[in-house]
Coordinates of C-alpha atoms and ligand atoms in Angstrom, one line a residue:
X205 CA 0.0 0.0 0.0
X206 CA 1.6 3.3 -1.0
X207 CA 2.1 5.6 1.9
X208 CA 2.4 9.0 0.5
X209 CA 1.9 12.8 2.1
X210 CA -0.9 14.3 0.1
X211 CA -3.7 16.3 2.7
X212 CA -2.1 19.4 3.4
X213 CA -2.4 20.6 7.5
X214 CA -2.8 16.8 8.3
X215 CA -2.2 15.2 11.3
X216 CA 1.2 16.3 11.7
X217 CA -0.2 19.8 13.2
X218 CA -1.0 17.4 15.9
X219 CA 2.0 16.4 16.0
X220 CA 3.2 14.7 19.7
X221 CA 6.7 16.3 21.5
X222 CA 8.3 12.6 22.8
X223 CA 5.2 10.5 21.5
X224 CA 6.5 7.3 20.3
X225 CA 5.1 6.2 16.9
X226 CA 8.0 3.7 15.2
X227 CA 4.9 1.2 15.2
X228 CA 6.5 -1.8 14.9
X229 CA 9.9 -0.9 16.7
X230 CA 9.9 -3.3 19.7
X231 CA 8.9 -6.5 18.1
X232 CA 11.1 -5.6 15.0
X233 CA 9.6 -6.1 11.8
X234 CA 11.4 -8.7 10.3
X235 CA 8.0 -10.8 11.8
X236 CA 5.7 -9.2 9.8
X237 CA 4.2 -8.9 6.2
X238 CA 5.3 -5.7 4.9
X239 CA 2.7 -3.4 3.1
X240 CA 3.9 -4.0 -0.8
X241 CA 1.2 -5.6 -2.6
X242 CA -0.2 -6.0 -6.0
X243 CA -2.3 -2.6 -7.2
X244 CA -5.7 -3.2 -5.9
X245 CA -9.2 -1.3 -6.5
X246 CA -10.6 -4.1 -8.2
X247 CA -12.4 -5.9 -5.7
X248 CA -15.7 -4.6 -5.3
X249 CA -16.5 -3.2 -1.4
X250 CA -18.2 -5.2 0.4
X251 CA -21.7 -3.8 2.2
X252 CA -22.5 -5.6 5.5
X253 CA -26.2 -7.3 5.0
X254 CA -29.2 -5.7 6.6
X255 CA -29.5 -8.2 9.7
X256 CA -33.1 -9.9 8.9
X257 CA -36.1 -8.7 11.6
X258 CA -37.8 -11.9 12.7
X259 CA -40.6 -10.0 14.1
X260 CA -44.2 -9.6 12.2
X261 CA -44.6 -6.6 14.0
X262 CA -43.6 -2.9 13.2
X263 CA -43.4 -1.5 16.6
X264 CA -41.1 -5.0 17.4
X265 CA -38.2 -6.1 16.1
X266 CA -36.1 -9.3 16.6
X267 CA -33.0 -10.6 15.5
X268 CA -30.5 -13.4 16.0
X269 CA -26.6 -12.7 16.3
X270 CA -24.1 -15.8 16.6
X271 CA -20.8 -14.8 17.4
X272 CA -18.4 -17.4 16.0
X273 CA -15.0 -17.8 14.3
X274 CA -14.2 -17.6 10.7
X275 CA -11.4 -17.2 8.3
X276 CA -11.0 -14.6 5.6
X277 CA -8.0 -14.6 2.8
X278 CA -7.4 -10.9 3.1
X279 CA -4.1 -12.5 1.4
X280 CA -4.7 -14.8 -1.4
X281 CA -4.1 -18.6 -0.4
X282 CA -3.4 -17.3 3.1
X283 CA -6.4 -17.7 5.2
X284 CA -6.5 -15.5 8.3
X285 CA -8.5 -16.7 11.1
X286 CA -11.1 -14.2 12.7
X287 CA -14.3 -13.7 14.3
X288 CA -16.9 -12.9 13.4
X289 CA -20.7 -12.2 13.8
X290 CA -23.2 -13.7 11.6
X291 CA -20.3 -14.5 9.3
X292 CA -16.5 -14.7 9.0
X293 CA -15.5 -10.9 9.3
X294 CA -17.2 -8.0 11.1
X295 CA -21.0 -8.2 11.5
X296 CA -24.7 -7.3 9.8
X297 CA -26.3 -3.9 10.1
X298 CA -28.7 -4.0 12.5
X299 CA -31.2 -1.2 12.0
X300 CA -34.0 -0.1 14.0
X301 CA -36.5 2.6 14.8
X302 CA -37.0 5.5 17.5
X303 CA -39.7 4.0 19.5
X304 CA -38.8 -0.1 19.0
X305 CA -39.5 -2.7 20.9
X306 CA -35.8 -4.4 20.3
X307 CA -35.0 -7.8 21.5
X308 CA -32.2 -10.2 20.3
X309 CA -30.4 -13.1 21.1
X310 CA -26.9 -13.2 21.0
X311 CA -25.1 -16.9 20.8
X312 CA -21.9 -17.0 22.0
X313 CA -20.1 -19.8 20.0
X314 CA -16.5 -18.9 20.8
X315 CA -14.6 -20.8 23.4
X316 CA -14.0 -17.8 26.0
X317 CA -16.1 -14.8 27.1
X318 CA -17.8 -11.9 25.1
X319 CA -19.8 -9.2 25.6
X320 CA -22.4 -7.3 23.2
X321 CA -21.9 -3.5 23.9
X322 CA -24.2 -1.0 21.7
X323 CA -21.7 1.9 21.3
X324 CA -23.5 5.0 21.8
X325 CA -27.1 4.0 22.4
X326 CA -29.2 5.0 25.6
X327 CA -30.1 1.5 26.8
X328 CA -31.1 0.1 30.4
X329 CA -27.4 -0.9 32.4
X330 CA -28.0 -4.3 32.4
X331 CA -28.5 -4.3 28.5
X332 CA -25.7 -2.4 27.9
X333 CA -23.5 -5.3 26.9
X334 CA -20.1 -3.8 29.3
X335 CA -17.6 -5.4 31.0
X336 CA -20.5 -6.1 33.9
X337 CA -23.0 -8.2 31.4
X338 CA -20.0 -11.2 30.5
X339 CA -21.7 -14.0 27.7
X340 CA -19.8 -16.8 29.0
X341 CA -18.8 -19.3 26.1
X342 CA -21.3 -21.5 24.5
X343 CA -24.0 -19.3 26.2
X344 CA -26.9 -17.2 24.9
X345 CA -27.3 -13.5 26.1
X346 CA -31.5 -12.5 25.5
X347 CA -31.3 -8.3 26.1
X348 CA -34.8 -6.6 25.0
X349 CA -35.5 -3.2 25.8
X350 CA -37.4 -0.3 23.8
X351 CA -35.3 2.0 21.7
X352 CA -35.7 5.9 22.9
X353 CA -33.0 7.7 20.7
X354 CA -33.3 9.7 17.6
X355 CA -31.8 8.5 14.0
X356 CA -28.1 8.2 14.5
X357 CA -25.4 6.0 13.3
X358 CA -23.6 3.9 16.2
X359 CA -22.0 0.4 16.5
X360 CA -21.8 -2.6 18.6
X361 CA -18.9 -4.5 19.3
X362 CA -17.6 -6.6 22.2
X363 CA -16.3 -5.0 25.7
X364 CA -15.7 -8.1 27.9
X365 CA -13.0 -6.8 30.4
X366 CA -9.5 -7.1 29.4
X367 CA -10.8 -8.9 25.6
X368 CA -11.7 -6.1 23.9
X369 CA -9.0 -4.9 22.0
X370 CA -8.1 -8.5 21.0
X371 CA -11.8 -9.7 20.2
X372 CA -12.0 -6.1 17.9
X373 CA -9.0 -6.5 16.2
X374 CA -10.2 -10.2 15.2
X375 CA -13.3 -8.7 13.2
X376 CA -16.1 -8.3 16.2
X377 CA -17.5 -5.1 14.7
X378 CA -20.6 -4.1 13.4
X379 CA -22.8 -0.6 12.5
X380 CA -26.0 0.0 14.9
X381 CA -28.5 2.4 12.7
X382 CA -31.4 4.4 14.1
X383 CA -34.2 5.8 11.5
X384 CA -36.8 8.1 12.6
X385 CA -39.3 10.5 11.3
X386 CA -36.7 13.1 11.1
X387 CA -34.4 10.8 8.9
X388 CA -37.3 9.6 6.9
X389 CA -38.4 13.0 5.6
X390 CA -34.4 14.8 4.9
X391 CA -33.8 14.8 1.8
X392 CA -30.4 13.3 1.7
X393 CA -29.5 9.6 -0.3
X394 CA -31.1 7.1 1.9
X395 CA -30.4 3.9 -0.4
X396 CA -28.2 1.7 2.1
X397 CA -25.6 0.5 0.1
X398 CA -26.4 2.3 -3.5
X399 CA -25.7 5.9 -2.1
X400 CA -26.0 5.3 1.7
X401 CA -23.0 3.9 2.3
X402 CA -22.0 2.2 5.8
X403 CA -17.8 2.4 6.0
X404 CA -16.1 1.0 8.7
X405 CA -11.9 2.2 8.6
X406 CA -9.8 -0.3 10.2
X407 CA -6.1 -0.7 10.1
X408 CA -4.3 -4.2 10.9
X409 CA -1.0 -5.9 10.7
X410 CA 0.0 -9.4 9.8
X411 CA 2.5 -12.1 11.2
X412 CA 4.4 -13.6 7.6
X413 CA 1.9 -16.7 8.4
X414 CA -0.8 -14.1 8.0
X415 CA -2.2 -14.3 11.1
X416 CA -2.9 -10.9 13.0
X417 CA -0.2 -9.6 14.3
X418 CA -2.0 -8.8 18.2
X419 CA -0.1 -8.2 21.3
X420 CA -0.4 -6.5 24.2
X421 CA 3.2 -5.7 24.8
X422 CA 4.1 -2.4 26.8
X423 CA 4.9 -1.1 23.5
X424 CA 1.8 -2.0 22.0
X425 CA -0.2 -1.1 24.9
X426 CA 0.8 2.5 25.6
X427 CA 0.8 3.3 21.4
X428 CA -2.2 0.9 20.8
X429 CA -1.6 -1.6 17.9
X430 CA -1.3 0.7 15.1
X431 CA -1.4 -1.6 11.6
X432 CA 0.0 -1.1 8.4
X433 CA -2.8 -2.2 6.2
X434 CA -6.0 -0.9 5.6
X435 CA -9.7 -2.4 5.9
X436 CA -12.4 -0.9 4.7
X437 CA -15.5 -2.9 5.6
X438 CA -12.9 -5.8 6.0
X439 CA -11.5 -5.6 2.6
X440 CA -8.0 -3.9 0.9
X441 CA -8.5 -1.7 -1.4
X442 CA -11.8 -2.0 -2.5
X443 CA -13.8 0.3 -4.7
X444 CA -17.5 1.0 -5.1
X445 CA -19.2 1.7 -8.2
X446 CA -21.4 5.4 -8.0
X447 CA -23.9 7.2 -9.3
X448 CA -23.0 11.2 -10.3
X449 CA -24.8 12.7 -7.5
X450 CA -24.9 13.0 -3.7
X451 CA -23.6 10.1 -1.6
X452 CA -23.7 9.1 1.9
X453 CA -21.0 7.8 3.8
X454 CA -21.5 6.6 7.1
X455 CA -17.8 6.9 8.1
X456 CA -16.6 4.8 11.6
X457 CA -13.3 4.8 12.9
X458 CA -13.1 1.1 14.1
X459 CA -9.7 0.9 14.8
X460 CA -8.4 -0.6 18.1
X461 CA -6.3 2.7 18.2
X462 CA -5.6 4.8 15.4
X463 CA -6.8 8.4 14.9
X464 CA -7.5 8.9 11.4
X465 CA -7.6 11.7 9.1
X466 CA -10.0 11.1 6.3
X467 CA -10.3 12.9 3.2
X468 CA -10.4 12.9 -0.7
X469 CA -7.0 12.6 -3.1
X470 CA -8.7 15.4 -5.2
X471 CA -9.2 17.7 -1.3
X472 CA -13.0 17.6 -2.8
X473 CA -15.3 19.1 -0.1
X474 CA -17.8 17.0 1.4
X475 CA -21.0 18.1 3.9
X476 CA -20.5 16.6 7.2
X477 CA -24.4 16.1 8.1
X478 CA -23.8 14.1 11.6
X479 CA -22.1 13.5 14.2
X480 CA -21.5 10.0 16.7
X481 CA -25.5 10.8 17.6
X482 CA -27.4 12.1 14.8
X483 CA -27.7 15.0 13.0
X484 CA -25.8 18.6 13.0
X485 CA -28.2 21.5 12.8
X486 CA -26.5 22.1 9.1
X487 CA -24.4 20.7 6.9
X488 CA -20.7 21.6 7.8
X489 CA -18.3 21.7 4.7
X490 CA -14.8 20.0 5.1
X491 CA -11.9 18.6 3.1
X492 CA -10.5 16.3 5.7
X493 CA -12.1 15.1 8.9
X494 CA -10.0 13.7 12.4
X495 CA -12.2 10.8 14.0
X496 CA -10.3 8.7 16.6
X497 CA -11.2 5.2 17.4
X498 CA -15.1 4.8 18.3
X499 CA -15.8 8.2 16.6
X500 CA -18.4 8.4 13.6
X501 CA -19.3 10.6 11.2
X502 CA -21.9 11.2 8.3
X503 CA -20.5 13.1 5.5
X504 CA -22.3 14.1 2.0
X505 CA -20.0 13.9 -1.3
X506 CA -21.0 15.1 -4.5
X507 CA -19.8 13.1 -7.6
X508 CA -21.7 15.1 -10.3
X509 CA -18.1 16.5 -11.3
X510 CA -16.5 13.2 -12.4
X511 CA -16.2 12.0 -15.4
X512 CA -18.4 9.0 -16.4
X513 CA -16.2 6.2 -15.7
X514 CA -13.7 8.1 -13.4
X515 CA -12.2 7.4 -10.3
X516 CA -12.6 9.2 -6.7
X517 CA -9.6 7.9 -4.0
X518 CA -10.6 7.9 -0.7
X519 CA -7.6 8.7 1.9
X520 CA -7.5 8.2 5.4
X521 CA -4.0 9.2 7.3
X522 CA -3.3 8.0 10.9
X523 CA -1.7 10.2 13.0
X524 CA 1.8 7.9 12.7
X525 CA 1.9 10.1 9.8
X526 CA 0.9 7.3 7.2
X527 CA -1.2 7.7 4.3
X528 CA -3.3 5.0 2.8
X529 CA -5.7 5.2 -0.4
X530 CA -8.5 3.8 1.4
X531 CA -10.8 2.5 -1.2
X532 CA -12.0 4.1 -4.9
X533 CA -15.5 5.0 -6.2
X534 CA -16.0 4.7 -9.7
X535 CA -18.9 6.7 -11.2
X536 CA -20.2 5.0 -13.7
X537 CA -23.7 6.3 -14.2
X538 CA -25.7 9.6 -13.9
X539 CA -27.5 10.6 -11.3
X540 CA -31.3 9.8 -11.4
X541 CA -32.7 12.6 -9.6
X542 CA -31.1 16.0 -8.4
X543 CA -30.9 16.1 -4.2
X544 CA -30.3 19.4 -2.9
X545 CA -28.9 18.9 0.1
X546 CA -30.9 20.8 2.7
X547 CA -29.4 24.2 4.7
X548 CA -31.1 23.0 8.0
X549 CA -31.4 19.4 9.1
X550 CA -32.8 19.9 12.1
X551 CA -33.5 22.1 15.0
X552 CA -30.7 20.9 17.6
X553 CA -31.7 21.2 21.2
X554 CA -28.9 22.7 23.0
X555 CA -28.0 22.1 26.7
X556 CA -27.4 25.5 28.7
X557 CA -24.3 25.7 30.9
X558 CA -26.8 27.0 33.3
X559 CA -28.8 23.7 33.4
X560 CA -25.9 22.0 35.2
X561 CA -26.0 21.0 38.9
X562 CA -22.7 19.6 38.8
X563 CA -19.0 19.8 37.3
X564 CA -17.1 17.0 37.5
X565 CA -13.1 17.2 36.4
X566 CA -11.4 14.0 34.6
X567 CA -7.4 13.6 34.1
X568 CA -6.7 11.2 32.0
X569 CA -2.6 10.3 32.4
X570 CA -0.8 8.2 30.1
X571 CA 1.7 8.2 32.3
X572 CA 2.3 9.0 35.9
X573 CA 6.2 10.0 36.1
X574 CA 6.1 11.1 40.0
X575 CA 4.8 7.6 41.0
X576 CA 7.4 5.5 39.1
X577 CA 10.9 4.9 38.9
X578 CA 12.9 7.1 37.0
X579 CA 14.5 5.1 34.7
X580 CA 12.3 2.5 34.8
X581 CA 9.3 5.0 33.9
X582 CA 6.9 1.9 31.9
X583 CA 7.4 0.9 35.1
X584 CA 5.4 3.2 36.9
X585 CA 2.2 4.0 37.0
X586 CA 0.5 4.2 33.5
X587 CA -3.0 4.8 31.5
X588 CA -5.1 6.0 34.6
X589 CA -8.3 8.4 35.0
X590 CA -8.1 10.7 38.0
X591 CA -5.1 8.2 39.1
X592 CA -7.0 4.8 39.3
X593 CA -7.4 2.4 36.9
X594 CA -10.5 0.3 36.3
X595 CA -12.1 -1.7 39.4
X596 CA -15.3 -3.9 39.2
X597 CA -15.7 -3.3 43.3
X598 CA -15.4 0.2 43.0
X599 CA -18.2 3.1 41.8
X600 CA -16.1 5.8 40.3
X601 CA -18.8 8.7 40.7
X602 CA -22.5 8.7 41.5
X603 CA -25.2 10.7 39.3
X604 CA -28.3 11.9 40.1
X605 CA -31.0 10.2 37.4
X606 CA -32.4 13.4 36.1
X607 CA -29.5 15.8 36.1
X608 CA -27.5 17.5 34.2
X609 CA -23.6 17.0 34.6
X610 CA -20.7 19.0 33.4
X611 CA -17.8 16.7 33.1
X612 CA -14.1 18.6 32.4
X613 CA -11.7 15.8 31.3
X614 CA -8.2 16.5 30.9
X615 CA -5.3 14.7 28.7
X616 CA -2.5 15.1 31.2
X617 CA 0.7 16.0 29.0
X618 CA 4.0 14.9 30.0
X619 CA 7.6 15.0 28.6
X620 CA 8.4 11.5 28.4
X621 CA 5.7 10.3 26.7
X622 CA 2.2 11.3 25.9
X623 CA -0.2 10.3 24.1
X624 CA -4.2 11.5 22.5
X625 CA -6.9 9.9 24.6
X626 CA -10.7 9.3 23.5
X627 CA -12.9 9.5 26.1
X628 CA -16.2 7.7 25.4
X629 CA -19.6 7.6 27.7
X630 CA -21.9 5.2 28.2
X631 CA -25.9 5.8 28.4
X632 CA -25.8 8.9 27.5
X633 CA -25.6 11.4 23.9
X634 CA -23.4 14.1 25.3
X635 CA -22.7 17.8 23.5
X636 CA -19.2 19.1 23.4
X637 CA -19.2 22.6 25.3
X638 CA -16.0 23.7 25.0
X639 CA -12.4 22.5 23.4
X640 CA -9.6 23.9 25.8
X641 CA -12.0 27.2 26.7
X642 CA -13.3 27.9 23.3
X643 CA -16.1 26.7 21.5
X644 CA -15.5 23.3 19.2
X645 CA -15.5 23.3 16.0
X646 CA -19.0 23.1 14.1
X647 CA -18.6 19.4 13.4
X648 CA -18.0 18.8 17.1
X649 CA -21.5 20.5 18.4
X650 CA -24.1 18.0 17.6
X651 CA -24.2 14.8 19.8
X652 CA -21.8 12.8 20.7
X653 CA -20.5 10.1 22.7
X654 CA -17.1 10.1 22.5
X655 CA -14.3 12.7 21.7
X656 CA -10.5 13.0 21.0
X657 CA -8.6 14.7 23.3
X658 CA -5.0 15.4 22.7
X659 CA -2.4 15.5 25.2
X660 CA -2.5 19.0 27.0
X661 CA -6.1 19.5 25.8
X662 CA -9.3 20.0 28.5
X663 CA -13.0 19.5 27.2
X664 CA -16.0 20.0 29.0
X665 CA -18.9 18.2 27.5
X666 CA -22.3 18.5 29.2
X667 CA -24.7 15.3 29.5
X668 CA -28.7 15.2 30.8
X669 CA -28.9 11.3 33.3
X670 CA -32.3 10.4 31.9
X671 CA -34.6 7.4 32.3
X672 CA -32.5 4.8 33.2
X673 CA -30.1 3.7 36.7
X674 CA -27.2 1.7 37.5
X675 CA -23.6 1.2 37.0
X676 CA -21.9 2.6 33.1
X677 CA -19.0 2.6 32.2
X678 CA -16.3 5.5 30.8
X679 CA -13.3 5.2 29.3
X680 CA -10.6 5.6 27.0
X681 CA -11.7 4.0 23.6
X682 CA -8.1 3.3 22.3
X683 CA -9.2 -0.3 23.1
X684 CA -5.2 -1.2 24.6
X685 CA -5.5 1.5 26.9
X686 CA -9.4 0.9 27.9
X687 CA -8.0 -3.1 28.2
X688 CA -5.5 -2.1 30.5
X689 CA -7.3 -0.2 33.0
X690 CA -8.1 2.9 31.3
X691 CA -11.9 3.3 32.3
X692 CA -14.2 3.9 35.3
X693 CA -17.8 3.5 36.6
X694 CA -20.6 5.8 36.9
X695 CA -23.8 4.9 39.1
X696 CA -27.2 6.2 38.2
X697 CA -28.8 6.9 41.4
X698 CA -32.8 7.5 41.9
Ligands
CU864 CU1 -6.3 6.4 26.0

């Protein structure tokens, strides 16, 4: 895969004094398959299935989910082995409605311990699918509860404690979609998979037996396991065929621990329409978008530009500083009809600062210099939140069920070695209210649930504790650094 320097202002203006990206530099990379391969583009991008609704009912819906282990030749004659759900790689879209009765059963077919954790949705604790709600092996976990969320594009994947990051990286992903009245009358391409397009980014790296190359190293653990091949919906270098006109892309960062910079060879502008919980209140035009691990976005493209036949390159950079072409549409046919992308999507319901009853302050350290050895600093303490690292025994902070929270989190910077942190929230869709004292960006101020926060940097983000009680987690979503400790618990209390 060519690695090449072509968005201009990329990642390197985030650029880490004393961060440690050689990637590969401990384990040497005489072990691993090196990134030369055979010009691609010609395999056509695969488009995870709908996942069938058993139920007769519209106001009910009802699936089936095994998770189980497969194989996939991401290298010809070299089969890999994975997991995955439904399937060998990754998983189906599951896509419901704001107001749906949702129940599923998930069969755990693997020989150790999984979880089913719905990334971003507001969903009862004990269907929340954490580290607290383990599917033991060869067992079958029966969550049902009512959906009560707008139209938003979120994810699911595993969250069993200390299996994460491994049980990702093997392929247990899958995109989460919520459709609502508001979704149903935009006028933006709703087609999934002809000009709504669901794209998870990925990056991996191989052992020469083509095996993924996972560890959990110190090395790997403080950088995350940074890859040097791309996935895009589990497959190099595919490329999608287009009509001239307005597309979709349901963009997910589902690395393990990459921060990606995504963007077009050609710097085209694209609409950025949502954000990790629904819509923006308008369409925010951008050449290249940052989304760290467990960040989403929905962006607009226009292809009525290209030439019949033509090529578009999509590029994602991770912060390492390397470039990958992603994947390639090919428009080979005109447009049907003309969509004029709306100036307003929606009225977005802001939270006033003034509605808070409490502030809450968050440091998240990568490493804490004072408490170890010098010398022997991977030694000391590392990857913490307020200085503790995740424990099942303990509640990290108590929350009112029907207040409104300001919570200030902090990426401790240090000299030796820092690194960006993501901080992501359970149960709730929180708004970003202020990026080191000054307003985010437009992108950043619809909902969210998780955000990148680089070393030195403070956000405050403010979140409503509706409807539901009990324990949630938060965390760091580079899923090395969440593995090792990197999260806490928050209690609902009535
Ligand atoms: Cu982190």
């Amino acid at each position: 895969m060519k690695r090449r320097t072509l968005l201009k202002g990329g990642l390197a203006a985030l650029a880490l004094a004393g961060a440690n990206y050689t990637g590969l530099s401990l384990l040497g990379k005489s072990g691993f398959i090196d990134t030369a391969r055979a010009d691609g583009f010609t395999a056509p991008l695969p488009i995870p299935p709908l996942l069938e609704d058993l139920g007769s009912r519209s106001d009910s819906a009802r699936f089936i989910m095994n998770v189980q282990q497969g194989s996939m030749d991401f290298f010809p004659g070299k089969p890999t082995a994975t997991l995955g759900y439904n399937g060998n790689f990754l998983g189906p879209t599951i896509r419901v409605r704001n107001g749906q009765r949702f129940r599923i059963n998930v069969n755990n077919n693997l020989t150790q311990t999984t979880t089913l954790h719905w990334h971003g949705l507001h969903v009862p604790a004990q269907w929340d699918g954490g580290p607290r709600q383990p599917i033991p092996a060869g067992t079958t976990w029966k969550p049902v509860f009512t959906i009560r969320q707008e139209a938003a594009t979120l994810w699911y994947h595993p969250h069993a404690m200390g299996l994460t990051g491994e049980q990702v990286y093997q392929g247990l992903a899958g995109f989460f979609l919520i459709e609502d009245e508001v979704s149903d009358n935009l006028n933006i391409p709703k087609a999934y998979g002809v000009d709504d397009i669901p794209l998870v980014i990925q990056d991996r790296r191989f052992f020469r037996n083509s095996q993924f190359a996972y560890a959990q190293n110190m090395h790997d653990i403080l950088n995350g396991v940074i890859g040097n091949y791309l996935l895009v919906n589990g497959a190099m270098q595919p490329s999608l065929s287009v009509h001239g006109g307005l597309v979709r892309l349901r963009l997910l960062n589902g690395s393990n621990s990459s921060i990606y910079r995504i963007g077009f060879k050609d710097h085209r502008t694209f609409k950025v329409i949502a954000s990790d919980g629904g819509f923006l209140e308008q369409p925010v035009a951008m050449n290249s978008i940052v989304l760290s691990a467990g960040e989403r976005a929905e962006v607009v493209v226009d292809f009525a530009d290209v030439e019949m036949g033509n090529q578009v390159s999509l590029m994602v950079e991770q912060m390492k500083g390397s470039f990958f072409e992603a994947m390639r549409f090919t428009v080979d046919r005109a447009a049907e009809t003309a969509v004029q992308l709306p100036k307003i999507l929606r009225p977005l319901d802001k939270i006033p600062e003034s509605e808070a009853d409490t502030i809450r302050r968050f440091t998240m350290e990568t490493m804490s210099m004072g408490r170890g050895r010098m010398g022997m600093g991977m030694m000391g303490r590392r990857l913490t939140i307020n200085g503790k690292k995740m424990d099942f025994n303990r509640i990290d902070e108590q929350v009112k069920l029907g207040s409104t929270e300001i919570w200030e989190i902090t990426n401790q910077g240090a000299m030796m070695m820092s690194m960006p942190h993501s901080m992501h929230l359970h149960d709730v869709q929180f708004q970003v209210f202020s990026r080191n004292g000054q307003p985010p960006p437009l992108h950043e101020r619809g909902r969210k649930d998780t955000v990148l926060i680089m070393p030195g940097e403070t956000v405050r983000i403010i979140s409503r504790f509706r409807d539901y009680t009990g324990v949630y987690m938060y965390h760091c979503h580079l899923l090395e650094h969440e593995d090792d400790g990197m999260m806490g618990q928050f209690e609902v209390i009535s």
